[in-house]
């Protein structure tokens, strides 16, 4: 069974999560290409409203795109971005409404001709929504099915219309959309059905539109089809049967058995008399619904059939699937012809006049010749074979090496995509991620800026990973995945706030070298800098309109309440974004998150308009960027012991257990040792290379005194700096090593770290 994959926020996971997650999705190319497989296609032909044909594509990257079609060319004219997981299917309802469904369990409606405006989000399904079906004539009716075994029939016009004037304004991600069944009328409540095959609005004061539930499936639904007048609906899935329904009432008409595996594709002719089904058993079957039986079986493919498209007269069928092949079959004569072969499995087909669009697990879409108006002409080229009744007949032909040659070698043209990222590795410095895409290209990303810093080309991923290894230990403050074909970075509180670096290590100028920088806090500021700027402008405008003067302190005082909040004392209470955290505005990342209402949403960081608040963002994110408050975190300090090496006569003033930040470097420990040295007389043999430096910043756990300081009145020779080296497990440590690195790679024990020091004798 082929299960639709997941990405982004997995909101239906059984894994408990106390706080909402924030994810940002990176892309290093312009927003005019898909970066993952294309799951669905829809063609909108030109009319008086628009002068050209449009192709809509829905991808595993979570977006839909609209392509303006010209003479052997296609231009991306809009990206529809709001789904947070794979887009699995899309249909066009009416003249200008695009309906999409996703593995994020939602349906969304869009204005086809807009710049990507989502007009409504529906959260009726309990699991991935895998398929849609629309009626050609009754243009408002759309059916949806999913892995939860649920099938719903929607009146789209009624569904997108606000119930009353008191309803919330429908915005991009539709804050007034239905959020779970708790806010809905019972599915079993009665609905008024008109005699004209249309579905009337059923609303009640305080409730939204409720679709008709088609009940009866015990397992996942993978395919739906509806006739032109919306009087008949067929469904199929892992139960291996074709179910026939009356979509106006949700009642079951019949059940058709014959397939031996998951049913992945369905078609109905315009009258609803005949049905075509494609299955993972590799068979295509033609059903006569009047006789309630299978009248023909077509053994064309050698593997699962995933996509079907018929000619307008239902005389021929185009089919594709897991065997990478596109076939044309005459339903009457049973003749079949191999039109072309692909390099990836075929996921969906869309007939467009005399050509056919082919979508695969690749991010590109191809347009192939098809003779859709006169398919019989293709058979005159020869090379056809008779489709057998048994699935193994085609497999046997293939094994004997007599596979027919494809009619077409090259597509008419291709809409290119970006190769999907298929492999990634988070490097030890926790700022860089190494990726490999489907084309074999290896790249190095800096995730705090969201950019590719090195493109290595087609090299060995494992060898490059070894070359980039650094002996450093930084807490795992983020996680990443590539399920959307691009790099998604996940921030979860409080874990994301555990990583800190010194400003000097980040090359931040104009900031004290010893200032600690919290990587997650600065990354969030970089992601939301546009939102913060628009928020300020909005507050300033409102203040000037009211004649008030609003201070920055007052403006940032509004925040969500936390039971226990820790204020970052080193944080500057402003929106200044340091260069290591500046995200690109050419290819800006998208944010995926959710607040207290409305469910998950996705939007480019440059398109945030400052209307988003605690209903849209997690409270911990707002606390961080508006108030510089961080949630309680695990201890970021290490305990360790500092002793002289065996045989060394030199002692230090302070003995006992010490505590210091985990990012503290060994040269700071050297400074501390020098600062605390007790010298009774000059030692001529010491190497002296400078004056005393600042203290360690560590403090004995039995003492409340802060950093060690030099005593006044020291003799001039005591101001000379002796050379000290620090050891662990008898290994001399590099001055640039941190306490965390030493503990991870040198000490390698659960007990408190033990460091030794000694003077380097003169040469």
XYZ file of N, CA and C in Angstrom, residues 16-154:
417
model
N 2.849 13.532 22.496
C 2.418 14.752 23.179
C 3.439 15.870 23.010
N 2.950 17.061 22.798
C 3.819 18.222 22.709
C 3.168 19.348 23.496
N 3.851 19.781 24.548
C 3.265 20.763 25.444
C 3.093 22.106 24.755
N 4.054 22.484 23.958
C 4.012 23.784 23.294
C 3.974 23.594 21.782
N 3.369 24.559 21.096
C 3.322 24.520 19.638
C 4.732 24.734 19.080
N 4.966 24.148 17.946
C 6.268 24.218 17.281
C 6.284 25.354 16.269
N 7.470 25.902 16.019
C 7.656 26.818 14.896
C 8.659 26.188 13.941
N 8.274 26.100 12.682
C 9.120 25.539 11.628
C 9.370 26.604 10.580
N 10.588 26.640 10.054
C 10.794 27.488 8.875
C 11.401 26.657 7.748
N 10.873 26.891 6.543
C 11.193 26.095 5.364
C 12.092 26.911 4.451
N 13.249 26.359 4.109
C 14.259 27.086 3.333
C 14.209 26.697 1.862
N 14.549 27.665 1.018
C 14.595 27.438 -0.425
C 15.662 28.351 -0.996
N 16.557 27.792 -1.804
C 17.644 28.622 -2.344
C 17.397 29.059 -3.779
N 16.177 28.858 -4.279
C 15.850 29.296 -5.640
C 14.641 30.220 -5.598
N 14.413 30.905 -6.702
C 13.242 31.764 -6.794
C 11.977 30.929 -6.674
N 10.899 31.581 -6.239
C 9.661 30.864 -5.931
C 8.836 30.584 -7.191
N 9.490 30.104 -8.227
C 8.778 29.820 -9.475
C 8.899 28.361 -9.885
N 9.423 27.526 -8.984
C 9.574 26.111 -9.294
C 9.176 25.276 -8.086
N 8.610 24.106 -8.355
C 8.373 23.143 -7.291
C 9.690 22.465 -6.931
N 9.786 21.995 -5.684
C 11.013 21.316 -5.256
C 10.724 19.912 -4.733
N 9.592 19.347 -5.129
C 9.256 17.963 -4.757
C 8.271 17.427 -5.789
N 7.928 16.147 -5.665
C 7.050 15.501 -6.633
C 5.714 16.208 -6.791
N 5.128 16.085 -7.989
C 3.848 16.721 -8.309
C 2.743 15.682 -8.126
N 1.886 15.899 -7.139
C 0.824 14.934 -6.836
C -0.437 15.143 -7.651
N -0.680 16.383 -8.144
C -1.980 16.637 -8.781
C -1.889 17.739 -9.827
N -2.841 17.692 -10.751
C -2.918 18.622 -11.881
C -4.365 19.040 -12.098
N -4.549 20.269 -12.570
C -5.878 20.733 -12.979
C -5.700 21.766 -14.083
N -6.483 21.635 -15.147
C -6.405 22.552 -16.291
C -7.619 23.466 -16.280
N -7.385 24.764 -16.390
C -8.456 25.760 -16.505
C -8.345 26.386 -17.885
N -9.327 26.097 -18.734
C -9.266 26.590 -20.111
C -9.731 28.031 -20.193
N -9.234 28.722 -21.200
C -9.491 30.156 -21.344
C -10.976 30.437 -21.528
N -11.401 31.607 -21.052
C -12.796 32.035 -21.179
C -12.811 33.548 -21.295
N -13.998 34.122 -21.198
C -14.120 35.570 -21.283
C -13.446 36.262 -20.100
N -13.337 35.542 -18.964
C -12.731 36.144 -17.773
C -11.222 36.235 -17.877
N -10.615 35.277 -18.567
C -9.160 35.255 -18.671
C -8.800 34.791 -20.067
N -7.774 35.375 -20.602
C -7.462 35.174 -22.009
C -6.597 33.991 -22.329
N -6.070 33.289 -21.330
C -5.176 32.175 -21.633
C -5.554 30.953 -20.814
N -4.967 29.833 -21.191
C -5.169 28.606 -20.435
C -4.238 28.584 -19.226
N -4.712 27.968 -18.148
C -3.893 27.843 -16.947
C -3.771 26.377 -16.549
N -2.601 26.029 -16.055
C -2.382 24.726 -15.442
C -2.080 24.951 -13.963
N -2.766 24.209 -13.092
C -2.508 24.272 -11.657
C -1.825 22.968 -11.240
N -0.756 23.097 -10.493
C -0.012 21.934 -10.022
C 0.060 21.970 -8.495
N -0.148 20.819 -7.873
C -0.019 20.693 -6.423
C 1.103 19.733 -6.101
N 1.953 20.122 -5.159
C 3.204 19.392 -4.971
C 3.379 18.862 -3.553
N 4.300 17.942 -3.437
C 4.708 17.436 -2.136
C 5.519 18.475 -1.357
N 5.847 19.601 -1.990
C 6.508 20.679 -1.245
C 5.508 21.530 -0.463
N 4.206 21.183 -0.547
C 3.183 21.865 0.230
C 2.554 23.061 -0.452
N 2.947 23.365 -1.691
C 2.405 24.528 -2.394
C 1.689 24.105 -3.674
N 0.843 25.012 -4.169
C 0.277 24.896 -5.511
C 0.811 26.055 -6.338
N 0.908 25.841 -7.643
C 1.355 26.915 -8.538
C 0.417 27.002 -9.729
N 0.256 28.243 -10.208
C -0.549 28.487 -11.413
C 0.401 28.840 -12.554
N 0.236 28.122 -13.647
C 1.095 28.323 -14.820
C 0.265 28.880 -15.972
N 0.664 30.024 -16.488
C 0.035 30.592 -17.688
C 0.652 29.896 -18.899
N -0.194 29.247 -19.693
C 0.289 28.418 -20.793
C 0.297 29.195 -22.094
N 1.425 29.114 -22.772
C 1.548 29.714 -24.094
C 1.901 28.647 -25.110
N 2.426 29.065 -26.236
C 2.842 28.144 -27.288
C 4.106 27.426 -26.835
N 3.955 26.191 -26.395
C 5.092 25.405 -25.914
C 5.891 26.132 -24.837
N 5.177 26.791 -23.943
C 5.830 27.507 -22.840
C 4.858 27.611 -21.681
N 5.407 27.812 -20.507
C 4.584 27.982 -19.308
C 5.308 28.924 -18.357
N 4.565 29.877 -17.789
C 5.131 30.851 -16.860
C 4.399 30.758 -15.532
N 5.147 30.656 -14.451
C 4.540 30.616 -13.125
C 4.005 32.003 -12.792
N 2.682 32.121 -12.670
C 2.069 33.418 -12.420
C 1.575 33.584 -10.994
N 1.581 32.512 -10.194
C 1.179 32.629 -8.783
C 1.559 31.363 -8.036
N 1.886 31.542 -6.760
C 2.115 30.423 -5.850
C 1.078 30.489 -4.742
N 0.406 29.370 -4.505
C -0.629 29.288 -3.476
C -0.028 28.554 -2.280
N 0.243 29.307 -1.221
C 0.974 28.761 -0.081
C 0.183 28.957 1.199
N -0.240 27.856 1.802
C -0.918 27.884 3.091
C -0.927 26.498 3.721
N -0.966 25.448 2.879
C -0.889 24.083 3.397
C 0.463 23.877 4.084
N 0.473 23.048 5.115
C 1.709 22.806 5.849
C 2.260 21.404 5.600
N 1.688 20.698 4.644
C 2.144 19.346 4.322
C 1.877 19.109 2.836
N 2.105 17.886 2.372
C 1.904 17.563 0.962
C 0.517 17.999 0.473
N 0.472 18.577 -0.724
C -0.798 18.790 -1.425
C -1.055 17.523 -2.235
N -2.188 16.867 -1.966
C -2.447 15.554 -2.561
C -3.375 15.577 -3.761
N -4.288 16.563 -3.826
C -5.201 16.621 -4.967
C -5.758 18.026 -5.076
N -6.190 18.380 -6.275
C -6.816 19.683 -6.490
C -7.826 19.580 -7.623
N -8.933 20.314 -7.492
C -9.955 20.378 -8.542
C -10.407 21.835 -8.659
N -11.022 22.148 -9.785
C -11.566 23.488 -10.007
C -13.081 23.405 -9.898
N -13.647 24.209 -9.002
C -15.098 24.261 -8.799
C -15.605 25.605 -9.297
N -16.579 25.574 -10.193
C -17.091 26.825 -10.738
C -16.100 27.455 -11.698
N -16.213 28.780 -11.856
C -15.361 29.480 -12.810
C -13.993 29.825 -12.245
N -13.906 30.044 -10.933
C -12.651 30.589 -10.417
C -12.313 30.136 -9.003
N -12.830 29.002 -8.567
C -12.503 28.497 -7.230
C -11.660 27.236 -7.352
N -10.491 27.296 -6.774
C -9.599 26.148 -6.729
C -9.743 25.501 -5.350
N -9.926 24.196 -5.332
C -10.049 23.454 -4.076
C -8.869 22.492 -3.992
N -8.201 22.457 -2.846
C -7.053 21.569 -2.671
C -7.198 20.804 -1.367
N -6.557 19.647 -1.310
C -6.546 18.865 -0.074
C -5.123 18.432 0.216
N -4.871 18.115 1.498
C -3.486 17.941 1.911
C -3.346 16.895 3.005
N -2.117 16.451 3.201
C -1.792 15.576 4.323
C -1.849 16.308 5.655
N -2.069 17.631 5.627
C -2.254 18.368 6.887
C -3.690 18.246 7.394
N -4.490 17.393 6.754
C -5.885 17.042 7.094
C -6.892 18.112 6.689
N -6.483 19.115 5.939
C -7.402 20.197 5.582
C -7.766 20.189 4.105
N -8.904 20.845 3.818
C -9.239 21.310 2.482
C -9.097 22.821 2.502
N -8.639 23.387 1.399
C -8.559 24.843 1.283
C -9.167 25.275 -0.040
N -9.805 26.439 -0.021
C -10.327 27.030 -1.252
C -9.531 28.291 -1.555
N -9.348 28.539 -2.851
C -8.535 29.658 -3.315
C -9.248 30.343 -4.469
N -8.964 31.591 -4.646
C -9.392 32.301 -5.848
C -8.375 31.991 -6.943
N -8.808 31.282 -7.983
C -7.906 30.839 -9.049
C -7.090 31.971 -9.648
N -7.719 33.130 -9.779
C -7.097 34.233 -10.507
C -6.411 35.230 -9.587
N -6.324 34.897 -8.293
C -5.674 35.798 -7.341
C -4.172 35.552 -7.342
N -3.473 36.292 -6.490
C -2.037 36.103 -6.345
C -1.716 35.017 -5.320
N -2.703 34.231 -4.971
C -2.466 33.141 -4.026
C -3.283 33.268 -2.764
N -4.476 33.834 -2.869
C -5.303 34.091 -1.698
C -6.099 32.855 -1.293
N -5.895 32.410 -0.050
C -6.708 31.318 0.504
C -7.981 31.926 1.071
N -9.135 31.457 0.601
C -10.406 32.049 1.033
C -11.057 31.303 2.182
N -10.705 30.036 2.381
C -11.285 29.301 3.498
C -10.494 28.019 3.750
N -10.428 27.589 4.995
C -9.796 26.336 5.376
C -10.812 25.482 6.121
N -10.897 24.201 5.760
C -11.831 23.281 6.406
C -11.056 22.147 7.063
N -11.385 21.870 8.327
C -10.664 20.870 9.108
C -11.590 19.730 9.535
N -12.390 19.250 8.603
C -13.378 18.217 8.920
C -12.750 16.828 9.037
N -11.699 16.565 8.275
C -11.096 15.231 8.237
C -10.214 15.003 9.456
N -10.098 13.722 9.843
C -9.288 13.366 11.001
C -7.902 12.871 10.617
N -7.656 12.658 9.323
C -6.370 12.129 8.865
C -6.071 12.761 7.505
N -4.963 12.331 6.887
C -4.583 12.873 5.584
C -5.774 12.866 4.624
N -5.970 13.962 3.903
C -6.989 14.022 2.846
C -6.274 13.709 1.537
N -6.676 12.622 0.882
C -5.904 12.092 -0.247
C -6.495 12.407 -1.612
N -7.810 12.649 -1.694
C -8.413 12.761 -3.021
C -9.636 13.666 -3.011
N -9.915 14.242 -4.174
C -11.073 15.105 -4.394
C -11.778 14.673 -5.667
N -13.055 15.024 -5.777
C -13.811 14.815 -7.020
C -14.766 15.990 -7.182
N -14.914 16.470 -8.411
C -15.796 17.606 -8.685
C -16.788 17.231 -9.766
N -17.939 17.893 -9.750
C -18.980 17.686 -10.767
C -18.810 18.731 -11.864
N -18.874 18.273 -13.106
C -18.630 19.170 -14.242
C -19.729 20.207 -14.401
N -20.990 19.800 -14.236
C -22.109 20.719 -14.466
C -22.558 21.397 -13.177
N -22.729 20.619 -12.118
C -23.116 21.206 -10.835
C -21.833 21.675 -10.157
N -21.365 22.851 -10.570
C -19.986 23.253 -10.316
C -19.668 23.541 -8.861
N -20.670 23.591 -8.004
C -20.387 23.889 -6.597
C -20.058 22.645 -5.776
N -20.320 21.463 -6.321
C -20.227 20.246 -5.523
C -18.838 19.616 -5.663
N -18.206 19.364 -4.506
C -16.889 18.720 -4.443
C -16.934 17.668 -3.339
N -16.344 16.505 -3.611
C -16.244 15.443 -2.604
C -14.789 15.281 -2.194
N -14.565 14.903 -0.934
C -13.208 14.696 -0.426
C -13.143 13.379 0.338
N -12.008 12.698 0.227
C -11.808 11.432 0.920
C -10.408 11.360 1.497
N -10.228 10.534 2.543
C -8.925 10.482 3.178
C -8.622 9.172 3.861
N -7.480 9.146 4.521
C -7.003 7.920 5.148
C -7.821 7.524 6.366
N -8.610 8.453 6.903
C -9.463 8.130 8.031
C -10.707 7.357 7.641
N -10.878 7.056 6.345
C -12.070 6.359 5.869
C -13.266 7.273 5.709
N -13.052 8.587 5.877
C -14.158 9.546 5.770
C -14.285 10.058 4.342
N -15.514 10.236 3.909
C -15.819 10.896 2.636
C -16.859 11.970 2.929
N -16.586 13.210 2.486
C -17.515 14.316 2.688
C -17.863 14.928 1.338
N -19.119 15.397 1.230
C -19.575 16.093 0.027
C -19.864 17.537 0.416
N -19.221 18.455 -0.314
C -19.266 19.876 0.021
C -20.004 20.672 -1.043
